[in-house]
Coordinates of C-alpha atoms and ligand atoms in Angstrom, one line a residue:
X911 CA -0.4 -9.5 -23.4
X912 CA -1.8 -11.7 -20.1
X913 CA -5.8 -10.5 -19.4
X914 CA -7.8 -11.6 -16.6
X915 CA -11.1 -12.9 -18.4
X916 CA -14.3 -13.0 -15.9
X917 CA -17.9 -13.7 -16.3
X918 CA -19.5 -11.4 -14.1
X919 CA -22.8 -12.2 -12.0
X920 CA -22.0 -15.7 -10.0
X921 CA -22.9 -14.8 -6.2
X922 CA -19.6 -15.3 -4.6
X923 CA -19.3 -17.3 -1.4
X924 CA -16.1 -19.0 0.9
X925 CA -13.3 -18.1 2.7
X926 CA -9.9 -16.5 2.1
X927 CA -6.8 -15.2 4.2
X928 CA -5.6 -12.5 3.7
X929 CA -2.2 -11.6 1.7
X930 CA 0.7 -9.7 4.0
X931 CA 0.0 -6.1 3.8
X932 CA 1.8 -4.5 0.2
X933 CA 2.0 -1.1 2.2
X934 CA 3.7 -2.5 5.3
X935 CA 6.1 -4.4 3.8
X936 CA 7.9 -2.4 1.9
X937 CA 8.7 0.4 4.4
X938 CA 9.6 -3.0 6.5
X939 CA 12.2 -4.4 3.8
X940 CA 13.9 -0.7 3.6
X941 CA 14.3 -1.1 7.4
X942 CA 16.1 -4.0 7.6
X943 CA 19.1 -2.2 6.6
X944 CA 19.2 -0.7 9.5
X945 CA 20.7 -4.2 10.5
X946 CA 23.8 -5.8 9.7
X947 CA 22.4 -9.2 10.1
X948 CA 19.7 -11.6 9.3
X949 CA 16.1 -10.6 9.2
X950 CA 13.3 -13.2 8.4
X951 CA 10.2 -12.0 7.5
X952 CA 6.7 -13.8 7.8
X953 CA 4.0 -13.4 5.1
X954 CA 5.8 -11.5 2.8
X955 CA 3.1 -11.0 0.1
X956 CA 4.8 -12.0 -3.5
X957 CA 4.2 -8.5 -5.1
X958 CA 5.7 -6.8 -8.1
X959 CA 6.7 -4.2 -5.8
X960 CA 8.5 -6.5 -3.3
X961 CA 10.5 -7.7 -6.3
X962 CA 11.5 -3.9 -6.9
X963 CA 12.6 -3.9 -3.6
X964 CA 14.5 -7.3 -3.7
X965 CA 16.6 -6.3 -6.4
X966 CA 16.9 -2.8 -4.4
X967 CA 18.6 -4.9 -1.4
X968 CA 20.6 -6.7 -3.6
X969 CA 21.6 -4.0 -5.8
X970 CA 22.8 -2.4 -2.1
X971 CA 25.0 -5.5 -1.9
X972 CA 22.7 -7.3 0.6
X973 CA 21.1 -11.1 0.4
X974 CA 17.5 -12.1 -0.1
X975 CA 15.9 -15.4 -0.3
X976 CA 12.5 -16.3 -0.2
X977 CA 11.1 -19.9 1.2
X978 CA 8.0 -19.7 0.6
X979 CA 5.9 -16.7 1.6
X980 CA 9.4 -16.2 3.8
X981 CA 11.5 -13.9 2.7
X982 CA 14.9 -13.6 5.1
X983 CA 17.2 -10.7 4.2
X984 CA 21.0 -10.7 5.7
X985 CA 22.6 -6.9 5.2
X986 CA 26.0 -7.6 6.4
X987 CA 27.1 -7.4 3.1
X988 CA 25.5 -4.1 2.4
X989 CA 28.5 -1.9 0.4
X990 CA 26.9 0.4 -1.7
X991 CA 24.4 3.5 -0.5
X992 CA 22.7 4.5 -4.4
X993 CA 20.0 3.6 -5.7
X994 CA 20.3 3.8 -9.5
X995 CA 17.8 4.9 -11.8
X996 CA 16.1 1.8 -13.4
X997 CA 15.7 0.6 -10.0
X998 CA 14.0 4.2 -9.0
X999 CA 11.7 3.6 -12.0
X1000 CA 10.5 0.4 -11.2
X1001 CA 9.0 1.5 -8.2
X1002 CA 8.5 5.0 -6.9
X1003 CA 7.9 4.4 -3.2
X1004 CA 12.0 3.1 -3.1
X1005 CA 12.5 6.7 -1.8
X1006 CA 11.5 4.9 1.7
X1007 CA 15.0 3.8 1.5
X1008 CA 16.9 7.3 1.8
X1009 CA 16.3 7.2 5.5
X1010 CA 17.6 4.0 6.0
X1011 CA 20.8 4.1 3.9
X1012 CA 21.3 7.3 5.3
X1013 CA 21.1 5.8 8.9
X1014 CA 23.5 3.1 8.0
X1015 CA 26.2 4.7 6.1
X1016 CA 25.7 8.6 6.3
X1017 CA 25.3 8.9 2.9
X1018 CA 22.5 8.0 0.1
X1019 CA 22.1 8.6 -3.3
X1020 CA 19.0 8.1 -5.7
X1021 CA 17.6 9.6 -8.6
X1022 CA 14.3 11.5 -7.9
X1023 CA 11.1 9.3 -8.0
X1024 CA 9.0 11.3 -9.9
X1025 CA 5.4 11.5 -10.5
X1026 CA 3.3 8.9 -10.9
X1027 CA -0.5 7.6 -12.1
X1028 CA -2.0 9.4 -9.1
X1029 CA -0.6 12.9 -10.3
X1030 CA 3.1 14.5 -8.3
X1031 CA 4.3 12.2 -5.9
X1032 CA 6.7 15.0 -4.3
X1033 CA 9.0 14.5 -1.6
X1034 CA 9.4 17.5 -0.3
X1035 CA 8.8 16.3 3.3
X1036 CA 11.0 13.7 3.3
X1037 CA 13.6 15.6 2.3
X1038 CA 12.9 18.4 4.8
X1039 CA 12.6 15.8 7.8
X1040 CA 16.6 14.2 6.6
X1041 CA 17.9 18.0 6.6
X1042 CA 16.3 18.5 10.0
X1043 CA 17.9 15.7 11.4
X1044 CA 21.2 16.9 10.1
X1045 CA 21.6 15.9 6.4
X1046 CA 22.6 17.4 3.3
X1047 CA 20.5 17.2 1.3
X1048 CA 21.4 18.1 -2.7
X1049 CA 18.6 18.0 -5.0
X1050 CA 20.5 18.1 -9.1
X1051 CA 19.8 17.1 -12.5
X1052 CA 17.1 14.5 -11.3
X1053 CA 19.0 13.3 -8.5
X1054 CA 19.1 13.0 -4.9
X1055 CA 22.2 12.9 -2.4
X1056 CA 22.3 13.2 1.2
X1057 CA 25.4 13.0 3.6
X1058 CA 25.7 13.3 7.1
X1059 CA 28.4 13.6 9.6
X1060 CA 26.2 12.4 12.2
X1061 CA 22.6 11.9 12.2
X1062 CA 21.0 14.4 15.4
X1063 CA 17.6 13.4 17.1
X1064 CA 15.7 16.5 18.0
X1065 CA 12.0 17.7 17.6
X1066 CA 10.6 17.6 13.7
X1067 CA 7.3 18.6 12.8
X1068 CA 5.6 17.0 9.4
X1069 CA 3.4 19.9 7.7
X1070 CA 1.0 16.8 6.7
X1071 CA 0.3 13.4 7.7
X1072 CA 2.5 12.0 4.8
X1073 CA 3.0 8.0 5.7
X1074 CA 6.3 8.1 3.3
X1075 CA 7.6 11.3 5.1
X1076 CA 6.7 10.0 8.7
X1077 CA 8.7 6.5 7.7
X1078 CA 11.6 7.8 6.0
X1079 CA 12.0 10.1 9.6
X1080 CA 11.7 7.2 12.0
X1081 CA 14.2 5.2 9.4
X1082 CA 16.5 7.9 9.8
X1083 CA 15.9 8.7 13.8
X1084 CA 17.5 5.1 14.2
X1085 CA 20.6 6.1 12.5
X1086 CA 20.5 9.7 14.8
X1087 CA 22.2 10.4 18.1
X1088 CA 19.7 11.0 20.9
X1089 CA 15.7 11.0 21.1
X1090 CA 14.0 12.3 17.8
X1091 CA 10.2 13.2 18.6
X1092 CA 8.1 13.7 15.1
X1093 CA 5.3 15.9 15.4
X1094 CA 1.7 15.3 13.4
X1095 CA 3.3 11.9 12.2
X1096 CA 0.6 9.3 9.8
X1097 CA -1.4 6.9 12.2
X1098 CA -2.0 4.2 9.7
X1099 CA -1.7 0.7 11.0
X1100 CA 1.5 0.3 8.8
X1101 CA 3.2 2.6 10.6
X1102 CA 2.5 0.6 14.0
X1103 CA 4.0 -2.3 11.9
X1104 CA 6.8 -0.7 11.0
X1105 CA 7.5 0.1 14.6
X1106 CA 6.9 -2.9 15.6
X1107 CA 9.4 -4.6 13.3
X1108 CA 11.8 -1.6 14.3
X1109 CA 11.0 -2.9 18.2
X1110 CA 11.9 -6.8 17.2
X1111 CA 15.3 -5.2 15.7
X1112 CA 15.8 -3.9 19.3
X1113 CA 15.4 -0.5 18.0
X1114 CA 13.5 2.2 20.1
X1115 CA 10.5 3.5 18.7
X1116 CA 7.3 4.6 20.7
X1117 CA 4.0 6.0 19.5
X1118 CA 3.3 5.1 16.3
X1119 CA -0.2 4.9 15.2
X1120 CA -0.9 7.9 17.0
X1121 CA 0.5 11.9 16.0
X1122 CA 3.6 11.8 17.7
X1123 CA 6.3 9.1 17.5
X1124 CA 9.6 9.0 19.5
X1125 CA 12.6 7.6 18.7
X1126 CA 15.7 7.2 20.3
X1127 CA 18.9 6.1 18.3
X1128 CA 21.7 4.4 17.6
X1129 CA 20.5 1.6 19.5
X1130 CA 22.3 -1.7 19.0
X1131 CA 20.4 -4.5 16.8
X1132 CA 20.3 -8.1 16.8
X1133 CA 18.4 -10.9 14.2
X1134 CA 15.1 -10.9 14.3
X1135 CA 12.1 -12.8 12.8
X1136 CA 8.4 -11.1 12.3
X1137 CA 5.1 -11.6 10.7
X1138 CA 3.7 -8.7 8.3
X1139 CA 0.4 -7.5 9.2
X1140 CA -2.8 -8.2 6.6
X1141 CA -3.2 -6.1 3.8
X1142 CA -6.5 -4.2 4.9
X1143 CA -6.9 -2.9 1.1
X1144 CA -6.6 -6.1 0.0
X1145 CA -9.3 -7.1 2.2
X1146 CA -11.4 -4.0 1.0
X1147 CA -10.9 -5.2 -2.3
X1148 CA -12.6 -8.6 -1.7
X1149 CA -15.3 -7.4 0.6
X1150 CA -16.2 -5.0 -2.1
X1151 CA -16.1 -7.5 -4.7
X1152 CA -18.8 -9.5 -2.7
X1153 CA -20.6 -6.8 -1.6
X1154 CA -21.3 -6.0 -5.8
X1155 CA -22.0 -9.5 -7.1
X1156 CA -23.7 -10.6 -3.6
X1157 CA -22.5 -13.7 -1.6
X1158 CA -20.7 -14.1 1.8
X1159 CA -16.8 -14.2 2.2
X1160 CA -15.2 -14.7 5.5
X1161 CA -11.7 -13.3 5.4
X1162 CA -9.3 -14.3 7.6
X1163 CA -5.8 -13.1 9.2
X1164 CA -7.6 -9.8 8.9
X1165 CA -7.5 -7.5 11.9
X1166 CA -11.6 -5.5 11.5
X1167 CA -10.4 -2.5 13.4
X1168 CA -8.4 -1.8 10.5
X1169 CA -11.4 -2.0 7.9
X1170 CA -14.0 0.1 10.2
X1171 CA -14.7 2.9 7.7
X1172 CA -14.5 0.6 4.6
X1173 CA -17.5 -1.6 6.7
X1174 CA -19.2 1.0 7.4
X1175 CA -19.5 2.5 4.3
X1176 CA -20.3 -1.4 2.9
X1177 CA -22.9 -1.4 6.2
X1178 CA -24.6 1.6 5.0
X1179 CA -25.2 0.5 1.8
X1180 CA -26.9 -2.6 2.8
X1181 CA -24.5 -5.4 3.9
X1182 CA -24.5 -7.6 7.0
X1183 CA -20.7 -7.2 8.5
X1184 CA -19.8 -9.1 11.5
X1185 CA -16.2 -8.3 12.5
X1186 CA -13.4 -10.4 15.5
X1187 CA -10.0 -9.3 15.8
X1188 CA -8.9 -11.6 12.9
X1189 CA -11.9 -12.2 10.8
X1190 CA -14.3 -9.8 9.0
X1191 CA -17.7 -12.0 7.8
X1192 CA -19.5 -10.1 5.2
X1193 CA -22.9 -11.2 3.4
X1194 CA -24.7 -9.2 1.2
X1195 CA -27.7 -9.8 -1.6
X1196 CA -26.0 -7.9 -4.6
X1197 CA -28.7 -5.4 -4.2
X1198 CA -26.7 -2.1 -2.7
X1199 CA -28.3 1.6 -1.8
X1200 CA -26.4 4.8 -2.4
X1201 CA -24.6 6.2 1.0
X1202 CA -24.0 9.5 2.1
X1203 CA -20.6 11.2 0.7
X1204 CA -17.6 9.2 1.1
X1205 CA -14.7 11.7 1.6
X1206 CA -11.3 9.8 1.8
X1207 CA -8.4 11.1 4.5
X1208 CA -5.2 9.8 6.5
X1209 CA -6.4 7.2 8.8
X1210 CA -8.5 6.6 10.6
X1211 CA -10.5 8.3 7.8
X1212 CA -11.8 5.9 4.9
X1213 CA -8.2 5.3 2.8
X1214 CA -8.1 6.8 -0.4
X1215 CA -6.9 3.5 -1.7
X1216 CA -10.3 1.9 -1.3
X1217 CA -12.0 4.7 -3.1
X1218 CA -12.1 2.9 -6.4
X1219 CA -13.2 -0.8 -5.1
X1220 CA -16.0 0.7 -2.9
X1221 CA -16.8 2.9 -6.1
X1222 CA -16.9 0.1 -8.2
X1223 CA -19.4 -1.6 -5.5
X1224 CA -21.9 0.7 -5.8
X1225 CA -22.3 1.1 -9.1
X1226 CA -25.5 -0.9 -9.8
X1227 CA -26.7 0.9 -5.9
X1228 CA -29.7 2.7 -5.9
X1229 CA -29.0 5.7 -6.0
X1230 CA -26.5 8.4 -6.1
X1231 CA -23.2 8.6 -3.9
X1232 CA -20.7 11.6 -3.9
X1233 CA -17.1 10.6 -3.5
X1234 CA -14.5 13.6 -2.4
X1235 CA -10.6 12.1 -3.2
X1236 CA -9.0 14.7 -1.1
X1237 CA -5.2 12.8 -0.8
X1238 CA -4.6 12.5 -5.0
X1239 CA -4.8 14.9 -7.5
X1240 CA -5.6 12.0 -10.3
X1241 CA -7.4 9.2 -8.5
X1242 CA -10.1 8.7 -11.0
X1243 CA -8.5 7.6 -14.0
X1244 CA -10.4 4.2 -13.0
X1245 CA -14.2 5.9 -14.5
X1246 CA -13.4 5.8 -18.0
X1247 CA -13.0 2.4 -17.9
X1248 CA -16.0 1.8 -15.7
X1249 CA -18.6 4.1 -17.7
X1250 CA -17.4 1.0 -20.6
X1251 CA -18.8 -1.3 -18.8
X1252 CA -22.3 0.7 -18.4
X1253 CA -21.4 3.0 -15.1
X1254 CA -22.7 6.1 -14.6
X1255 CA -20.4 8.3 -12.8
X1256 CA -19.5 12.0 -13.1
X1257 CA -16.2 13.2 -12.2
X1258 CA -15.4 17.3 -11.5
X1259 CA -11.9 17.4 -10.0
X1260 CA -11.9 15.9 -6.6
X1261 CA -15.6 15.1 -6.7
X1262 CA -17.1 11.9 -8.4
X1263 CA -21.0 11.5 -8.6
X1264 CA -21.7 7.8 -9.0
X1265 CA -25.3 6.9 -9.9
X1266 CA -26.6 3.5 -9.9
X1267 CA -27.8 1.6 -12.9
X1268 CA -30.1 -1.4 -13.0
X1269 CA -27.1 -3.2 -14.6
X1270 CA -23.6 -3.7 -15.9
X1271 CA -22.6 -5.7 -19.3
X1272 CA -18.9 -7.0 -19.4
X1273 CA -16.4 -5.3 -21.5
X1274 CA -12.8 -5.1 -22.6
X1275 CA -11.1 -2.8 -20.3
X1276 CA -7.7 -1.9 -19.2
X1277 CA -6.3 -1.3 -15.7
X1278 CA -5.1 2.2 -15.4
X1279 CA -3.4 2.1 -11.7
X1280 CA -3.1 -0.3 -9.0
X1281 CA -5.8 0.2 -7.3
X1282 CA -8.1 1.4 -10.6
X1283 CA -7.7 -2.0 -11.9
X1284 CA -8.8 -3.3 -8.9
X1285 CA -12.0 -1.9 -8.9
X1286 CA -12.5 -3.2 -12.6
X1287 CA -12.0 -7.1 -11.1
X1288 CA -14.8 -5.9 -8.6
X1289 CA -17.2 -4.3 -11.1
X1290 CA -16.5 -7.4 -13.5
X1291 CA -17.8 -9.8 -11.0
X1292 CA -20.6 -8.2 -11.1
X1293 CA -21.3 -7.3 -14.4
X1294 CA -23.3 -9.8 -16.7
X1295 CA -21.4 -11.4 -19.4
X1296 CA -17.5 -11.3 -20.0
X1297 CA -15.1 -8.4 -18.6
X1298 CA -11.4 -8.9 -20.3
X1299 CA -9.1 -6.8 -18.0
X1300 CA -5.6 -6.0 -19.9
X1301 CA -2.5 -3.9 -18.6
X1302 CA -2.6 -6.1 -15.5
X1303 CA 0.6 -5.9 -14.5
X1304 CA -0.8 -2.6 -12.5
X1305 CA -2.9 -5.5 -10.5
X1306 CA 0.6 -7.4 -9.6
X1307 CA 2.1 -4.5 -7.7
X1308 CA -0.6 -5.2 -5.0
X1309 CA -2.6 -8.2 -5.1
X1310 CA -0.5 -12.0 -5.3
X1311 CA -2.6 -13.2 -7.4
X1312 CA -6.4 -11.9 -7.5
X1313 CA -7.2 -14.7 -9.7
X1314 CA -6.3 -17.8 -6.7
X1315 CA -8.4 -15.7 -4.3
X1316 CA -11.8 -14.6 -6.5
X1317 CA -11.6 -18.3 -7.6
X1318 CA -11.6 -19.2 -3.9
X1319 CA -14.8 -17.6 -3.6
X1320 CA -16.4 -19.2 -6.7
X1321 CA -15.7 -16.5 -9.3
X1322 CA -15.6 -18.0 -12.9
X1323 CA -12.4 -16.1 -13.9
X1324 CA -9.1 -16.8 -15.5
X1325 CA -5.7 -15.5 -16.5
X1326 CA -5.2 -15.7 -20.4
X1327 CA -1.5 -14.9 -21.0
Ligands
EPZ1454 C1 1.4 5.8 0.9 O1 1.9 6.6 -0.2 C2 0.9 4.5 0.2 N1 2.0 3.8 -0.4 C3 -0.2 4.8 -0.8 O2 -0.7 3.6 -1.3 C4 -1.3 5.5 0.0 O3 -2.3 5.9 -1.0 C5 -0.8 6.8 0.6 O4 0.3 6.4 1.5 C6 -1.9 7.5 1.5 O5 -2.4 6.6 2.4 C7 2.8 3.0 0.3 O6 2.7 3.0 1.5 C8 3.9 2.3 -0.4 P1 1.6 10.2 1.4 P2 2.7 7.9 0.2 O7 3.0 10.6 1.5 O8 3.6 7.7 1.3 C9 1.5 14.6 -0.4 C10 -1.4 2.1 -3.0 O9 -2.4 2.1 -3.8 N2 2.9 14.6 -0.1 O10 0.8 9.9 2.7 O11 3.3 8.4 -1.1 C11 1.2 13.6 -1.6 O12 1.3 14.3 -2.8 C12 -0.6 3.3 -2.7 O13 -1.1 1.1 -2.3 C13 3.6 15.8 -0.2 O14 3.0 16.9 -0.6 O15 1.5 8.9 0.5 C14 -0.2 13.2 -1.3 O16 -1.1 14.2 -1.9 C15 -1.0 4.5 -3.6 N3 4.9 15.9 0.1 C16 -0.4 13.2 0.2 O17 0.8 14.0 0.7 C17 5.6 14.8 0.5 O18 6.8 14.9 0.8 C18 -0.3 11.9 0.9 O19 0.9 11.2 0.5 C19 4.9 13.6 0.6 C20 3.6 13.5 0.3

């Protein structure tokens, strides 16, 4: 079983670009369905999740070839409209492709995605955006199928800023007759990518990135070529990772203005942050204060899926700081692992208490979620001695290769398969 093997308490120091944004580009790769025709796509991080996808869009009877960090997809050949169960499994967020089969053929099968490490990954949105815009939607024996005989644009309000929900609607508003406006849609930047890839299509999609996004349909589309955006948790991830050990990193191809509560938070507790429009410079001595209460929400609020790296920065702060994880019901699983590595960190529901200690001592631990696994690469650069990080396949469905890019930056770490 492969392990990522680090010993902790090098200063870290260099630069590193940043991968294509995991969060952007799959949304992206279910949209380009929406095209009969060739789309080539720029960056195209080499994820775990990506491959779920790929074998998605093949499965669906389209092409898909990489070159590179290119990835170009042709859907002419698209002939089927399910999405069959081990396919579902391997990846929960392939429900972004309802919308977009549904828009291209009327009809989409899948079986339901389930829950996930988080806690209940429901869909209940999604599904009640597609039946507003004029599908049926039939929800038996763990499956999904919608049909349509005709897609209608209208007004559709989302009860919550859910980014799935907001992208499976605009998917599906291209497929709809007429102008779709969706009310109290997600702002995060990966729904302004989406658009914007939807815009390079020649589809027309207005307003995303702020609460309401219009849509009008059934436009005619044409090849196209586009670069993802940067992966902003990505970026998190390595800032915080300097920010523990101490060091300075310059990422680049990183837009700041997409980081500004994750640098904040990293400001308040002590680090120098200088930020341009595609390059964050951070610098910090390794010696971190507690902040004030870090409560995560839909952007622009600080993104629940930094919660564990910036955690696992302050854990030798001094201090205590007070995290509130108000988007998952299970986004702690990460502590136990952490308090084996000397952490001190008390979790009551929603609410985690982490107080500083003097220091951390390497240990074996195991990644428990994506983004939980993450924060154990960050604490283990800091810690002293050896961290052996196992399950790491939860690391792959994010990062490209978190080994290349901590080595970059003078970390003393390794992959033992
Ligand atoms: C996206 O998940 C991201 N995944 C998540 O990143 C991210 O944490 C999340 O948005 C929030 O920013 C991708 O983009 C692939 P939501 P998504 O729908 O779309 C509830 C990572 O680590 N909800 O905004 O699933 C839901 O239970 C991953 O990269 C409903 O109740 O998130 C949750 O509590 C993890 N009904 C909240 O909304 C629905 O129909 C936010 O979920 C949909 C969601």
């Amino acid at each position: 079983m492969s392990q990522i093997i680090i010993q902790g308490g090098k200063r870290l120091e260099g630069t590193l670009r940043v991968q294509g944004a995991k969060n952007s580009v799959l949304p992206i790769l279910a949209a380009t369905i929406l095209h009969p025709g060739r789309t080539v796509l720029h960056r195209c991080p080499r994820l775990t999740d990506v491959d779920a996808s790929v074998r998605i869009l093949r499965h669906l009877g389209c092409e898909a070839k990489w070159e590179g960090d290119d990835l170009t997809v042709d859907a002419a050949g698209m002939s089927r409209w399910d999405v069959p169960d081990h396919l579902m499994r391997e990846m929960r967020s392939s429900v972004i492709f309802l919308g977009a089969i549904l828009a291209r053929f009327g009809w989409a099968e899948m079986s339901y995605p389930g829950g996930c490490e988080l806690g209940p990954r429901p869909i209940d949105l999604h599904l009640d955006a597609l039946r507003k815009l004029g599908a049926e939607v039939l929800e038996e024996g763990g499956g999904i199928r919608c049909e349509t005989k005709g897609l209608r644009g209208r007004e559709l309000a989302l009860s919550l800023p859910s980014v799935g929900a907001t992208e499976n609607a605009i998917l599906a508003a291209c497929g709809a007759e007429g102008e779709t406006v969706l009310i109290n849609a997600a702002r995060e930047p990966e729904i302004v990518d989406l658009q914007r890839f939807l815009r390079a299509l020649g589809c027309d999609v207005r307003g995303a990135g702020s609460s309401t996004v219009c849509v009008r349909g059934r436009r005619p589309t044409h090849d196209a070529e586009y670069t993802v955006m940067p992966d902003r948790i990505a970026a998190a991830t390595y800032l915080s990772a300097v920010a523990a050990a101490g060091g300075e990193v310059e990422l680049t191809g990183v837009d700041y203005r997409h980081l500004s509560t994750v640098t904040a938070a990293l400001q308040e507790a002590g680090c120098r942050v200088a930020g341009e429009p595609d390059r964050v410079v951070l610098r910090s001595t390794g010696a971190l204060r507690a902040i004030g209460t870090v409560q995560t929400a839909p952007y622009p609020g600080f993104p629940t899926d930094a919660q564990a790296v910036l955690m696992a920065a302050l854990l030798r702060s001094r201090g205590s700081t007070v995290f509130v994880e108000n988007i998952f019901e299970n986004r702690y699983r990460h502590v136990d692992e952490l308090r084996r590595m000397g952490a001190s960190v008390s979790v009551a529901g929603r609410v985690a208490v982490v107080t500083g200690v003097p220091r951390l001592c390497g240990a074996a631990v195991r990644c428990t979620d994506l983004r939980g696994g993450a924060a154990l690469l960050v604490a283990g650069a800091a810690a002293e001695g050896e961290t052996a990080i196992s399950e790491i396949h939860h690391i792959r469905r994010g990062y490209e290769d978190p080994v290349r890019d901590l080595r970059a930056l003078g970390a003393e770490i390794r992959l033992e398969e």
